[in-house]
Short mmCIF file of C-alpha atoms and ligand atoms in Angstrom, two decimals:
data_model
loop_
_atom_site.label_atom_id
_atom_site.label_comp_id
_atom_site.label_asym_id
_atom_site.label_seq_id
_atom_site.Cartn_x
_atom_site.Cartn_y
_atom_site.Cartn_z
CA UNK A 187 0.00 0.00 0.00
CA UNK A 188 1.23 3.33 -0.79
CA UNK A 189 1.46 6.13 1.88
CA UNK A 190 -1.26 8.60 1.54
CA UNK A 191 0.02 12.23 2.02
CA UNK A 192 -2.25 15.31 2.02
CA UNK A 193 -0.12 18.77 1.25
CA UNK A 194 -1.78 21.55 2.01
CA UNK A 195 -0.43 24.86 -0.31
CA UNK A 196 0.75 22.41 -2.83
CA UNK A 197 -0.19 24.66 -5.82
CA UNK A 198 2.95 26.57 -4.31
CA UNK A 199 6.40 26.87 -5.08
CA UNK A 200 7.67 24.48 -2.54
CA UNK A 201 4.64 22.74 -1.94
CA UNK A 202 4.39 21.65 -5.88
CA UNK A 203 7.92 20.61 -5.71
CA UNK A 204 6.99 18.32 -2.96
CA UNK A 205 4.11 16.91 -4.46
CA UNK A 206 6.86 16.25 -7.66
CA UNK A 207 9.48 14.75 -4.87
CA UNK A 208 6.74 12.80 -2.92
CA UNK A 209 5.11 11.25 -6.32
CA UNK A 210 8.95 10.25 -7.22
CA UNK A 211 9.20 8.44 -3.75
CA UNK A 212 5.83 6.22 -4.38
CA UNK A 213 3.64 8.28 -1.98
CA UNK A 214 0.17 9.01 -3.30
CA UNK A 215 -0.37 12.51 -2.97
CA UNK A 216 -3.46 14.75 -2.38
CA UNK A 217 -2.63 18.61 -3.10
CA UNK A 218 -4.87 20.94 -1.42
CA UNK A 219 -4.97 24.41 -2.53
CA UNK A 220 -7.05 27.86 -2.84
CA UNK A 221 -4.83 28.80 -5.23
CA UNK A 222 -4.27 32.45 -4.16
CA UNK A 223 -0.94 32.77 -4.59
CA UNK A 224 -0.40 28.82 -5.85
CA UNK A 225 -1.38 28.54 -9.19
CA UNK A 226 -3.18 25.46 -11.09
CA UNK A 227 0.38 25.67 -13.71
CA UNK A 228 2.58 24.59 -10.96
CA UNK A 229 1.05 20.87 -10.85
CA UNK A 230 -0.67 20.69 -14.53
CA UNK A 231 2.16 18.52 -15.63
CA UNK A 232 0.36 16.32 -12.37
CA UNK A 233 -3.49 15.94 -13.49
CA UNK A 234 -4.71 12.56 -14.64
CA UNK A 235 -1.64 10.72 -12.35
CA UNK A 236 -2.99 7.96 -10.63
CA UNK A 237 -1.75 8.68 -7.85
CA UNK A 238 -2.24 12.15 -7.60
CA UNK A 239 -5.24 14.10 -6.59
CA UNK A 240 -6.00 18.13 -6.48
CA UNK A 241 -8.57 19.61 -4.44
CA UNK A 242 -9.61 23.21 -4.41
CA UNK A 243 -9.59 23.78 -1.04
CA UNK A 244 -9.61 26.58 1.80
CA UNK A 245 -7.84 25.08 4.45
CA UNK A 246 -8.74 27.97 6.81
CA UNK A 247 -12.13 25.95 6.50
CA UNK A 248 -12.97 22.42 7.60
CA UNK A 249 -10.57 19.48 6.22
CA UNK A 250 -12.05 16.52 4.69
CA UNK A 251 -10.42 13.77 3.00
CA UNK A 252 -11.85 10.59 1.86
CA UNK A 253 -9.59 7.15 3.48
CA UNK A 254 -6.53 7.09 5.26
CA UNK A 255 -3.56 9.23 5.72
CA UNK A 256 -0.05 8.90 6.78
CA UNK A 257 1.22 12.35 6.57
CA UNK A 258 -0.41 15.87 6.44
CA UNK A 259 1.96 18.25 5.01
CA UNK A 260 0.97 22.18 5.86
CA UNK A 261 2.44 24.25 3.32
CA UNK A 262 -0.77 26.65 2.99
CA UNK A 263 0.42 30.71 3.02
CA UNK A 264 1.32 33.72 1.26
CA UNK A 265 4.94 33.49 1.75
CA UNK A 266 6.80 36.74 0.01
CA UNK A 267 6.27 39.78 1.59
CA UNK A 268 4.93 41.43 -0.99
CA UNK A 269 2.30 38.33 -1.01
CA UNK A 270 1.83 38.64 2.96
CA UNK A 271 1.10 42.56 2.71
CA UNK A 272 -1.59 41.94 0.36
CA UNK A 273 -3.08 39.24 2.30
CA UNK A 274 -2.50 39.93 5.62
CA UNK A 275 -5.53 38.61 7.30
CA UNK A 276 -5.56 35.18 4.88
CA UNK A 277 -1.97 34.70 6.04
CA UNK A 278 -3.04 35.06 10.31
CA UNK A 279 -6.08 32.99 9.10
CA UNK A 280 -4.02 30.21 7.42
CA UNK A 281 -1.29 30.21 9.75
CA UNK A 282 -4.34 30.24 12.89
CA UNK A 283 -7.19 28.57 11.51
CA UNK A 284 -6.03 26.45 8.55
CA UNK A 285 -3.10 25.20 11.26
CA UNK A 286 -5.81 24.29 13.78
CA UNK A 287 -7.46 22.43 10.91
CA UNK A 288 -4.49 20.80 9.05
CA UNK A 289 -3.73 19.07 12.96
CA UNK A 290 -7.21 18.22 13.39
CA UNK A 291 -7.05 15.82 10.21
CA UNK A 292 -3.84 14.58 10.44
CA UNK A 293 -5.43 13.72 14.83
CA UNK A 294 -8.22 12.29 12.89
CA UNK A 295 -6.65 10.06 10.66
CA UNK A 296 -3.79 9.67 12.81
CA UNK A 297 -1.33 11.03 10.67
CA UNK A 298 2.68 12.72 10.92
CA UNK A 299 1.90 15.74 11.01
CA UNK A 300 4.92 18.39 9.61
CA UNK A 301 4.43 22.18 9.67
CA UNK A 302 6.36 24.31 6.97
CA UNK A 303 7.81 27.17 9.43
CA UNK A 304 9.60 29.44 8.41
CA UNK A 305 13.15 31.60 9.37
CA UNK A 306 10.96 34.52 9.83
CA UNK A 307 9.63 33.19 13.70
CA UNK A 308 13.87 34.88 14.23
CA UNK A 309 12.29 38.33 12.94
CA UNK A 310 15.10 40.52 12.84
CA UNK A 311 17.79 38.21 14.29
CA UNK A 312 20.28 39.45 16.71
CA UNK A 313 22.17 36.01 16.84
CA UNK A 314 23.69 35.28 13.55
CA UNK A 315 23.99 32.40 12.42
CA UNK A 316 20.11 31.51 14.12
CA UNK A 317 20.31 27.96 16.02
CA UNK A 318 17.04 26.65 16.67
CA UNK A 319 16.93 27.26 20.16
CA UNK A 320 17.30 31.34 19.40
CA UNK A 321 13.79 32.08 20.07
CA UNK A 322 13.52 35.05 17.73
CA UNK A 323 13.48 39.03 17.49
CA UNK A 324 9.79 39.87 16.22
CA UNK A 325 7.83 43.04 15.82
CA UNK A 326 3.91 41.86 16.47
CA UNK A 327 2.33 44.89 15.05
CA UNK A 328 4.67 45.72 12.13
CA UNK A 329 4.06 44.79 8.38
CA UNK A 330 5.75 41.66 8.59
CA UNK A 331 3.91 40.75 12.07
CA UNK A 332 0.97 39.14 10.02
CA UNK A 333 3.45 36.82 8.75
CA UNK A 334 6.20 36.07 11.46
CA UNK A 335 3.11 35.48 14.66
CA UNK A 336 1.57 33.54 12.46
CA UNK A 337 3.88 31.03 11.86
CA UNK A 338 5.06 31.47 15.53
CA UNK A 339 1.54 30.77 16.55
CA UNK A 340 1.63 27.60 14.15
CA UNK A 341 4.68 26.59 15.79
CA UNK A 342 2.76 26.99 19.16
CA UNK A 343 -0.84 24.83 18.02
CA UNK A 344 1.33 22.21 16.79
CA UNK A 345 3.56 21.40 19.72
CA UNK A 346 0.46 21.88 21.81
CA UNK A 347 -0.61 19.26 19.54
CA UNK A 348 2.09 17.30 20.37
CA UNK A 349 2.22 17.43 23.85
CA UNK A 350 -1.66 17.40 24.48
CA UNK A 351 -2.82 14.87 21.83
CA UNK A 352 0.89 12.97 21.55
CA UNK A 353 0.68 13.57 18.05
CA UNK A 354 3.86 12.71 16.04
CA UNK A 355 4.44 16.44 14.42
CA UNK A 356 7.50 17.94 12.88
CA UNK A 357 8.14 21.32 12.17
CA UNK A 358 10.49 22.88 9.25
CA UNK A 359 11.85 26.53 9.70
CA UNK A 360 12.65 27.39 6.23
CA UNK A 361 15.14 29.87 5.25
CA UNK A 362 15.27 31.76 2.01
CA UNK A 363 14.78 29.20 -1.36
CA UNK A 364 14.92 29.84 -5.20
CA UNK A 365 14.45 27.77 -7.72
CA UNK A 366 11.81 26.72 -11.00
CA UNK A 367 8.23 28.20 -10.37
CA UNK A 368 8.59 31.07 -8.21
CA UNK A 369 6.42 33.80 -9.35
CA UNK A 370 7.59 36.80 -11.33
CA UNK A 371 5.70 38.90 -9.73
CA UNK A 372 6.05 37.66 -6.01
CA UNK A 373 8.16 40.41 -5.14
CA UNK A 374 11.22 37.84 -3.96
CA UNK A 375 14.72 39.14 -4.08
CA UNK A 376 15.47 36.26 -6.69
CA UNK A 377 12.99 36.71 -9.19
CA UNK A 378 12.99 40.51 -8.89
CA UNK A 379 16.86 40.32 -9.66
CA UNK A 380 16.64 37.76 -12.52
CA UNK A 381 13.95 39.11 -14.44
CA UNK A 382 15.07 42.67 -14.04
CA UNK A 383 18.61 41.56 -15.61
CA UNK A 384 17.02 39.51 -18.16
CA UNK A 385 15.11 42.66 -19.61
CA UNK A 386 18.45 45.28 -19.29
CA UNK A 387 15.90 46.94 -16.46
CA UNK A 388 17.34 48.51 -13.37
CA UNK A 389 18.23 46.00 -10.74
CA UNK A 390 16.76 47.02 -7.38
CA UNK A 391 18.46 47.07 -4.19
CA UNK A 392 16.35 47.93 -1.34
CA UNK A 393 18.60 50.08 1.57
CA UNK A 394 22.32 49.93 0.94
CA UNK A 395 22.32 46.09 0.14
CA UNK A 396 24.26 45.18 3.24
CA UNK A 397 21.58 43.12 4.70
CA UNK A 398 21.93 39.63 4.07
CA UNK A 399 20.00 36.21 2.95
CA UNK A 400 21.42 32.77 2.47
CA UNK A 401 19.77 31.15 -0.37
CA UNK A 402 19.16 27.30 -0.81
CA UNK A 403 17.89 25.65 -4.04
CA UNK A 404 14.59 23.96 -3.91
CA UNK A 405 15.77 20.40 -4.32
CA UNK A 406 17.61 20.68 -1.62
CA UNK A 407 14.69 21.93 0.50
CA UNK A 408 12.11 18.91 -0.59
CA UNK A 409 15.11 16.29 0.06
CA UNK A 410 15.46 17.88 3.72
CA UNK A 411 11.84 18.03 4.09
CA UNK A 412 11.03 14.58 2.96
CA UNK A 413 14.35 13.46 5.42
CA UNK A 414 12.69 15.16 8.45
CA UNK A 415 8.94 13.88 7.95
CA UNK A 416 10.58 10.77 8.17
CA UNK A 417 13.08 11.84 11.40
CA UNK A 418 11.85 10.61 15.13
CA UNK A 419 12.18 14.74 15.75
CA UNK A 420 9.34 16.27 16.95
CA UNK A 421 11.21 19.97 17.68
CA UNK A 422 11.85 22.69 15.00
CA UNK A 423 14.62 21.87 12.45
CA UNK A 424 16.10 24.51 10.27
CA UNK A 425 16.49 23.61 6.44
CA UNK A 426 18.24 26.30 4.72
CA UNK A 427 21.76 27.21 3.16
CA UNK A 428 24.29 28.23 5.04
CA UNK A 429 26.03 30.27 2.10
CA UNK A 430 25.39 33.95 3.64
CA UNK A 431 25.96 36.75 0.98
CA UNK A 432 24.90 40.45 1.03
CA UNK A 433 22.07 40.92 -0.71
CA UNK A 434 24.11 43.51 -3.19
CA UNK A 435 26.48 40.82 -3.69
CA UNK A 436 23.92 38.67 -4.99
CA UNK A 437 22.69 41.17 -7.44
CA UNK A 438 26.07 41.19 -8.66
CA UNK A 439 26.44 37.62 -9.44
CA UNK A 440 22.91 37.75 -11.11
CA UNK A 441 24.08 40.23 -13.33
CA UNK A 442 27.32 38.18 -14.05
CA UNK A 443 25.45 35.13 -14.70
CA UNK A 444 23.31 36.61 -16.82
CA UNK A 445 25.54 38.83 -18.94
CA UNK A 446 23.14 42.00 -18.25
CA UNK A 447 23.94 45.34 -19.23
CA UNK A 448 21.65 46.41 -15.85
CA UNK A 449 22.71 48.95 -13.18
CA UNK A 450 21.70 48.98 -9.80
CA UNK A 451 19.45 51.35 -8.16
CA UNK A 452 18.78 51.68 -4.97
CA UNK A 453 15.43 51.73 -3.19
CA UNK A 454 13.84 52.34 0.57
CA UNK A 455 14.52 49.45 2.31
CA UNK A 456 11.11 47.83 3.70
CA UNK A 457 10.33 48.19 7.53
CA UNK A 458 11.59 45.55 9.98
CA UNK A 459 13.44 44.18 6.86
CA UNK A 460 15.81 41.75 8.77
CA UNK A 461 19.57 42.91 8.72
CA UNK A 462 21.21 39.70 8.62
CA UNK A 463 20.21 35.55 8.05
CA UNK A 464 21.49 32.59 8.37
CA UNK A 465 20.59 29.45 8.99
CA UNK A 466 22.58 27.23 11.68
CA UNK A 467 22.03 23.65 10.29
CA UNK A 468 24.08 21.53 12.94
CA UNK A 469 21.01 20.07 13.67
CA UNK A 470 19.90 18.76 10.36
CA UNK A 471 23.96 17.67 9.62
CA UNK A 472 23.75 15.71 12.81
CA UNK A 473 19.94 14.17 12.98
CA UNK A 474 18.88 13.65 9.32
CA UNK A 475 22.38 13.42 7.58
CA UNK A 476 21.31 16.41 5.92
CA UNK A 477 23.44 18.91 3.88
CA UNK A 478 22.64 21.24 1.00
CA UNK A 479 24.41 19.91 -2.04
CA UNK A 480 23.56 22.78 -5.01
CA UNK A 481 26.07 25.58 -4.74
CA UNK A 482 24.98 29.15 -4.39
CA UNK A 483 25.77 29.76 -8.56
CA UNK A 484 24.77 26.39 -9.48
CA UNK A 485 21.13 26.97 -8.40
CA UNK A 486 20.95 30.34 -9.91
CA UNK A 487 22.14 29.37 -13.21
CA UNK A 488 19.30 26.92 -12.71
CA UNK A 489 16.65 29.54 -11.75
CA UNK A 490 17.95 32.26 -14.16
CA UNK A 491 17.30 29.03 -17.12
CA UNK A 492 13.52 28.64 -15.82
CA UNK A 493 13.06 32.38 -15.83
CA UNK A 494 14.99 32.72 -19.46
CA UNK A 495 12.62 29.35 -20.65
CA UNK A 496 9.68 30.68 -19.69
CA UNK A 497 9.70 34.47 -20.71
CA UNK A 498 12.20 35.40 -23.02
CA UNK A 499 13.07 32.46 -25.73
CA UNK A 500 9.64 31.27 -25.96
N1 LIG B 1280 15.22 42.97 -1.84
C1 LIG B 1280 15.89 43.86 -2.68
N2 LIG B 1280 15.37 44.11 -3.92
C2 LIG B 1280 14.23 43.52 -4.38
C3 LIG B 1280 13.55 42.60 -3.53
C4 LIG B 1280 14.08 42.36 -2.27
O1 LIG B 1280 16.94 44.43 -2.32
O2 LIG B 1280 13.84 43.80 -5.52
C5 LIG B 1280 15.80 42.68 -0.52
C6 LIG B 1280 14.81 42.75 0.65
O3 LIG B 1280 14.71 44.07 1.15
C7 LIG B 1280 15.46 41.81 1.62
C8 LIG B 1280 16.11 40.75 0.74
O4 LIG B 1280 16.25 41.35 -0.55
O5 LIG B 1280 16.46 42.45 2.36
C9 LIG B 1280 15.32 39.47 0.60
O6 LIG B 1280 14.00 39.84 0.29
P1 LIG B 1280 12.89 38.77 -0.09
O7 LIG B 1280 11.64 39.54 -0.37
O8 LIG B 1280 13.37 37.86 -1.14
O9 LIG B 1280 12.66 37.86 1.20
P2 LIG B 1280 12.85 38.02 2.79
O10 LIG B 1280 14.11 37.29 3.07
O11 LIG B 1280 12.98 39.48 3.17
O12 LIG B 1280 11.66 37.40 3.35
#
């Protein structure tokens, strides 16, 4: 018998990359989505699988799911800022409500249940590189607050979950990831930078450029994923590449990889943007044998190809 996953958000970047990885694995796989920010293109390559199903779904309403399940996967919520700005009361609702309900099936059905978190619970870190146990620099009421409490309040439903219910649940703090299907228009650093080169437009650098990310490539991400749903580890795991560069740095390897003519330009930087992150990934190294293995240029080339496929040599 195959395992029966649901993945909730899996019209998403990651979560379509998951329902890819999972498929590849022999799972059966049951995406969920309301497709606000997933879109329908990101699994049509999926439809008419046997063992894949897609189901327009709200999850900040009740779950159901016909048979069994062995995993619920909760990828469900804006995740760029410029996403989480727009929808700020989805994203609390998702995080809130469409946690509550993504624990109460997997309870049900007596599932793993794994949480995508995300390296925004840190806020504006001031530990660098941010260990797990770092329990985070967050402004409640700012722009990003809809975003970072939510997930923090995730965090909090699903351990009470754990702890109340003994439910087997995982949670994944994921840092910064690029790769095929990320949205133009998303508002990311990544596609910003890429497209913006690939036109000859003005590269935009919000602030001076100092701040930093550290970017991992989306394979990488579903193979430490898929490792900790599997893991005995019921705490928060970071999944994320170490490589830490400043974020004018990275425009400047963009425009090398791409051979743009762009310049850069320099915008206000967003409020409560963080200054530095990083992910500390001892934990994943030691407990799930996990390491990144795409390089910081590898991946982009990879990305910059999608982007280049999809909008300028068609
Ligand atoms: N950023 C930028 N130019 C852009 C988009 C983003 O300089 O066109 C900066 C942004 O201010 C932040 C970093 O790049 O410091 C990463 O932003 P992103 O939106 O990708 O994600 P975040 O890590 O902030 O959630």
């Amino acid at each position: 018998m195959k395992k029966r996953v649901l993945i909730t958000g899996g019209a998403g970047f990651i979560g379509s990359h998951l329902c890819d990885y999972l498929l590849g694995e022999g799972y059966h796989v049951i995406c969920a989505d309301n497709l606000i920010t997933g879109t329908m293109k990101n699994i049509e390559h999926l439809r008419g699988k046997k063992d894949f199903k897609f189901k327009r779904h709200d999850v900040t309403e009740y779950i159901r799911v016909k048979g069994g399940l062995d995993y619920v996967l909760h990828f469900a919520s804006p995740a760029s800022p410029v996403d989480y700005l727009k929808y700020p009361i989805q994203t609390l609702k998702v995080g809130s409500l469409g946690t509550h309900n993504a624990l109460g099936v997997a309870k049900e059905k007596k599932a793993i249940f794994l949480l995508a978190s995300t390296s925004e619970v840190y806020g504006d870190p001031l530990v660098n590189p941010q260990p797990e146990s770092y329990w985070g620099h967050v402004n409640p009421v700012g722009p990003r607050g809809c975003y970072d409490e939510a997930k923090r309040f995730a965090e909090s439903i699903t351990m009470a979950y754990h702890r109340a219910h003994k439910m087997d649940t995982k949670i994944v703090r994921i840092f910064n990831t690029h790769g095929p299907r990320m949205r133009e228009d998303d508002g990311r650093v990544i596609p910003n930078f890429i497209t913006q080169a690939l036109k000859g437009a003005s590269m935009t650098i919000y602030g001076d450029g100092s701040q930093t990310r550290s970017f991992c490539y989306v394979s990488d991400m579903v193979e430490g994923i898929h490792r900790l749903m599997n893991s005995k580890i019921n705490d928060p795991v970071n999944i994320g590449n170490p490589a830490e560069r400043a974020i004018l740095e990275i425009a400047k390897i963009i425009k090398g990889l791409t051979g743009a003519e762009s310049k850069v330009i320099f915008k206000t930087l967003p409020v409560d943007d963080p200054r530095v992150r990083c992910p500390d990934i001892s934990k994943a190294k030691k407990f799930l044998k996990w390491t990144p293995k795409v390089g910081l240029e590898e991946g982009l080339k990879a990305t910059i190809s999608y982007f280049r496929a999809k909008n300028y040599n068609a």
